[in-house]
PDB file of C-alpha atoms in Angstrom:
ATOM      1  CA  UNK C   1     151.716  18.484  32.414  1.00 40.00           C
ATOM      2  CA  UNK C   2     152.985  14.959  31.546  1.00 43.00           C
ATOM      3  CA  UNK C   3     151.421  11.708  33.219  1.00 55.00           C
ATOM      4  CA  UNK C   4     152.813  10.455  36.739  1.00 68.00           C
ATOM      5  CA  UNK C   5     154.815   7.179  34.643  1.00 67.00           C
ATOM      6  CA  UNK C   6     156.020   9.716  32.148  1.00 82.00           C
ATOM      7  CA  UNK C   7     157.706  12.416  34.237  1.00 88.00           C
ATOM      8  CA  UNK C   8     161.390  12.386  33.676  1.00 92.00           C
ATOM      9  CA  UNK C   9     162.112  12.969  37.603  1.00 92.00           C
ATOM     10  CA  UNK C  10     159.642   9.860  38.314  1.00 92.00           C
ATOM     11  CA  UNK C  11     161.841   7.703  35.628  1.00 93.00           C
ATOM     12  CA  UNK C  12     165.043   8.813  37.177  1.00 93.00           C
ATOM     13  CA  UNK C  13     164.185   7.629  40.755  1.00 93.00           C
ATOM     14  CA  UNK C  14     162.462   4.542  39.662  1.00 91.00           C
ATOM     15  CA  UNK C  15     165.646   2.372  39.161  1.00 90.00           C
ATOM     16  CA  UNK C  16     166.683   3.524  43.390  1.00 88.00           C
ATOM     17  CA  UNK C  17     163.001   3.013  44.530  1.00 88.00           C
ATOM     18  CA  UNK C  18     163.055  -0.465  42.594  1.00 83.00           C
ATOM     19  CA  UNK C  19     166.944  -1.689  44.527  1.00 76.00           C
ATOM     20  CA  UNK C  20     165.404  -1.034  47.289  1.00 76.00           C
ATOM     21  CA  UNK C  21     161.928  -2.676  47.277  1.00 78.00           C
ATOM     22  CA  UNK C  22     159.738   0.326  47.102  1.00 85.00           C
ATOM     23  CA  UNK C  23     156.390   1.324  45.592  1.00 90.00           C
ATOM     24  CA  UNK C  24     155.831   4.942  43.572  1.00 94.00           C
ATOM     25  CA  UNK C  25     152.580   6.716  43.871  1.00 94.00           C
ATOM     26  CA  UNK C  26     151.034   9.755  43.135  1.00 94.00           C
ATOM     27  CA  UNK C  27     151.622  12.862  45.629  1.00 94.00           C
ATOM     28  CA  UNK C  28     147.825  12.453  46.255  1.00 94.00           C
ATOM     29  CA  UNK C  29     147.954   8.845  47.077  1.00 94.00           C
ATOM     30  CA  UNK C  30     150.367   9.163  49.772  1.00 92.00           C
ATOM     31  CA  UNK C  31     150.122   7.509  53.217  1.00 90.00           C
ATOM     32  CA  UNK C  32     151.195   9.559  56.383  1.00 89.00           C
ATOM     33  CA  UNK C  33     154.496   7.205  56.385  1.00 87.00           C
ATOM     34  CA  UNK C  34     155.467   7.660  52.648  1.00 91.00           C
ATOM     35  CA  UNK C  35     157.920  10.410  51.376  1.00 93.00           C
ATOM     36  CA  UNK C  36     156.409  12.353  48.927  1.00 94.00           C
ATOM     37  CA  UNK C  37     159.221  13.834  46.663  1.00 94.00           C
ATOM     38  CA  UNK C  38     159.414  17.248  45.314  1.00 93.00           C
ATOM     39  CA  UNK C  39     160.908  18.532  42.200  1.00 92.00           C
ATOM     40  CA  UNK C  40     161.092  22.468  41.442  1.00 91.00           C
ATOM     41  CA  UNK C  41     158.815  23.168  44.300  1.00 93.00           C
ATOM     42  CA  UNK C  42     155.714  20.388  42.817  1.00 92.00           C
ATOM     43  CA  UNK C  43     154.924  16.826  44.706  1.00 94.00           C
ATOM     44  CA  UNK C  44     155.844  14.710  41.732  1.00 94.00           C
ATOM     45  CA  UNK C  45     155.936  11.212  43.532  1.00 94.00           C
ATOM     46  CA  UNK C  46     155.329   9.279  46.283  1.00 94.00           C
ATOM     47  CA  UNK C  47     157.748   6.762  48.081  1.00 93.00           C
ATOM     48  CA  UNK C  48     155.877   3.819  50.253  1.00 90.00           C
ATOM     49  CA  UNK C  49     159.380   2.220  51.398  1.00 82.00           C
ATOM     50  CA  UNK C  50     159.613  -1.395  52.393  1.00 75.00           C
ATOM     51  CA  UNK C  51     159.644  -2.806  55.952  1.00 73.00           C
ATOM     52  CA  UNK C  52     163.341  -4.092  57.074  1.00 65.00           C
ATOM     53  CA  UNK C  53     162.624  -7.858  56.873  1.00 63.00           C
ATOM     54  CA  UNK C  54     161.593  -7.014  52.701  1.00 72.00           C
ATOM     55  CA  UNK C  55     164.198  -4.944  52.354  1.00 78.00           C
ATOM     56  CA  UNK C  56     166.657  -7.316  52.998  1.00 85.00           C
ATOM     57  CA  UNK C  57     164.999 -10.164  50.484  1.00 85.00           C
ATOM     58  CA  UNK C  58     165.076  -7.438  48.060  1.00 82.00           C
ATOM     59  CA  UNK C  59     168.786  -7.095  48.735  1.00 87.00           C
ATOM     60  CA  UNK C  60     169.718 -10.696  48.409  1.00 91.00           C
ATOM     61  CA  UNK C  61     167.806 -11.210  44.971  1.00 89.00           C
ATOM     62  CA  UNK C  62     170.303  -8.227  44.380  1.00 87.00           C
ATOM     63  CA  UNK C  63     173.079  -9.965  45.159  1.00 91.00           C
ATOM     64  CA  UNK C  64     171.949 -13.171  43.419  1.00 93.00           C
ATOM     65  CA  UNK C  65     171.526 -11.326  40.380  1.00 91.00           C
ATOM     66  CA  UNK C  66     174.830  -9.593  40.794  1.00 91.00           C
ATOM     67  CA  UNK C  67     176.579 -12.757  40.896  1.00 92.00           C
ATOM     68  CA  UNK C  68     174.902 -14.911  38.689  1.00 94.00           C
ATOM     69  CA  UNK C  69     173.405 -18.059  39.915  1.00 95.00           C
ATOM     70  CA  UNK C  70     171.699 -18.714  43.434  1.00 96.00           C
ATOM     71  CA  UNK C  71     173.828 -17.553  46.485  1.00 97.00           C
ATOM     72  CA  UNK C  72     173.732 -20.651  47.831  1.00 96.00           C
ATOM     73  CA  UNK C  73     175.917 -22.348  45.016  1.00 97.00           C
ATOM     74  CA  UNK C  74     178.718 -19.867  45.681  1.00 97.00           C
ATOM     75  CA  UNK C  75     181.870 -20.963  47.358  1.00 96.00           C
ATOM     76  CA  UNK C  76     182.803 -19.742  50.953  1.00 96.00           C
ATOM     77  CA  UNK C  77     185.065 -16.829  49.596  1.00 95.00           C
ATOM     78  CA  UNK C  78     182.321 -15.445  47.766  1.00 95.00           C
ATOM     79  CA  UNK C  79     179.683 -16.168  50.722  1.00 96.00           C
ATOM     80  CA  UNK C  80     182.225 -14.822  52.921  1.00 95.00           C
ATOM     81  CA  UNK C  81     182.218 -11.412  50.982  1.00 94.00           C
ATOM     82  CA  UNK C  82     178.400 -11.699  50.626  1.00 95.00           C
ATOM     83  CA  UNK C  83     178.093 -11.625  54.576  1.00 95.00           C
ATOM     84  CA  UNK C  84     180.372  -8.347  54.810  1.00 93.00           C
ATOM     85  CA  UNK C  85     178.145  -6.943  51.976  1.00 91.00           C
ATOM     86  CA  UNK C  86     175.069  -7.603  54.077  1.00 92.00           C
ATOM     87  CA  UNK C  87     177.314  -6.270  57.606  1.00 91.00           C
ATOM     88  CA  UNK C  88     177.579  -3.354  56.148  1.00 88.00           C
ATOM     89  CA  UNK C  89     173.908  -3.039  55.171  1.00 84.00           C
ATOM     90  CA  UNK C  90     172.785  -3.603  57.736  1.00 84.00           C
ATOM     91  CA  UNK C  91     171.071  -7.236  57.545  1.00 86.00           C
ATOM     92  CA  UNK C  92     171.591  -8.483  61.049  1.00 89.00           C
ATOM     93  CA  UNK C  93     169.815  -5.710  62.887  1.00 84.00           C
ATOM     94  CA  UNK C  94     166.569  -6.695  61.227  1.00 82.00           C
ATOM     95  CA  UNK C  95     164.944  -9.786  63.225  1.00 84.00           C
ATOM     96  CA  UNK C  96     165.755 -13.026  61.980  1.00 89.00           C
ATOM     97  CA  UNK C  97     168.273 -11.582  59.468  1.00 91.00           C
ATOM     98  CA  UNK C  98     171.155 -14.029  60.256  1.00 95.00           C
ATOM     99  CA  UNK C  99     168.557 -17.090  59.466  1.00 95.00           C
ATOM    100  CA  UNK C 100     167.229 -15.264  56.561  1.00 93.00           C
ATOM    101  CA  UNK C 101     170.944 -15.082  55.333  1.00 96.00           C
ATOM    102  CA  UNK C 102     171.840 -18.487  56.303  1.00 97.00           C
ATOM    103  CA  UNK C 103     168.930 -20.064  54.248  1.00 96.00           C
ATOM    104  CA  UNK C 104     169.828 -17.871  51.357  1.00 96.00           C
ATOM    105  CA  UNK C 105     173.427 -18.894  51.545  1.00 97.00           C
ATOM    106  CA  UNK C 106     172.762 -22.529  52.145  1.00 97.00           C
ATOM    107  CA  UNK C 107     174.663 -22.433  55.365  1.00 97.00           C
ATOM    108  CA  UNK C 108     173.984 -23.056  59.362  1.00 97.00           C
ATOM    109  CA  UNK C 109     173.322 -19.775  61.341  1.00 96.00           C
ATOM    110  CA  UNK C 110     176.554 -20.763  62.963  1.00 96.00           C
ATOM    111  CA  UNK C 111     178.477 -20.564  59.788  1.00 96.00           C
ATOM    112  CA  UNK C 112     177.239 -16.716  59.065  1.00 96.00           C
ATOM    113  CA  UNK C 113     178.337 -16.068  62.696  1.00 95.00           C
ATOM    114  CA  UNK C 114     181.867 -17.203  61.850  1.00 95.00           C
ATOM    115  CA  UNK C 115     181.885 -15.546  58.654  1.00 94.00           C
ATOM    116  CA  UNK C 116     181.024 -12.156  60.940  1.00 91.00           C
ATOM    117  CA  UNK C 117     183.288 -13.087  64.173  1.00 89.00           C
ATOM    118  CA  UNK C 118     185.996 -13.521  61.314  1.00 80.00           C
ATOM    119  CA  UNK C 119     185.403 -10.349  59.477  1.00 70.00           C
ATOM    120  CA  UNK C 120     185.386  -8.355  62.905  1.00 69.00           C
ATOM    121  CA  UNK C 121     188.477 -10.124  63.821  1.00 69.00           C
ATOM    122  CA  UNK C 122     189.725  -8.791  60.552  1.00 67.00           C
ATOM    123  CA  UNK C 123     188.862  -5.276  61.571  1.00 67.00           C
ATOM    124  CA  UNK C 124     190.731  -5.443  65.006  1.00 66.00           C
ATOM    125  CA  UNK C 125     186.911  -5.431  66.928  1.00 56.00           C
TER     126      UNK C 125
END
């Protein structure tokens, strides 16, 4: 049998397990809140996922990196958009999310709360 690193199904979920901030393991090295992952009925990895609050820095580096320079340099179209992106992910049901955003975007809490009451107000809410 190949090493942990070199089994193909461990190389195709790395790139997922990576977006979202998680650490692979051996099967055997699995904690009672990490998903071990089967392939063809054998434990081939381990998932330890990230808590909420990490998840969502790994998601803004994302986003930085998807756009190109820090978030905070974009203009308020593009911050605008990066506020539904994070809506829709989720980021402001994780404690402190809207400051965590706001600091990442170089804006006042109050600004991301427009950005959302105007994006609801978009969707008839």
């Amino acid at each position: 049998m190949t090493g942990f690193g070199d089994d193909p199904f461990v190389t195709a979920v790395k790139p997922l397990v990576d977006a979202m901030g998680g650490e692979m393991m051996p099967p055997d090295q699995a904690g009672a809140d990490d998903v071990v992952l089967a392939w063809e009925g054998e434990d081939v990895v381990a998932v330890r996922l990230p808590q909420l609050a990490d998840s969502l820095d790994h998601i803004l580096i994302a986003l930085e990196r998807k756009q190109g320079r820090p978030l905070a340099e974009l203009d308020r179209k593009a911050k605008q958009e990066v506020v539904r992106i994070l809506e829709a992910r989720g980021a402001f049901s994780v404690r402190h999310g809207v400051e965590t955003v706001a600091g990442a975007l170089g804006v006042s809490r109050f600004t991301v709360y427009n950005y959302l009451n105007r994006e609801n107000a978009a969707k008839g809410e």
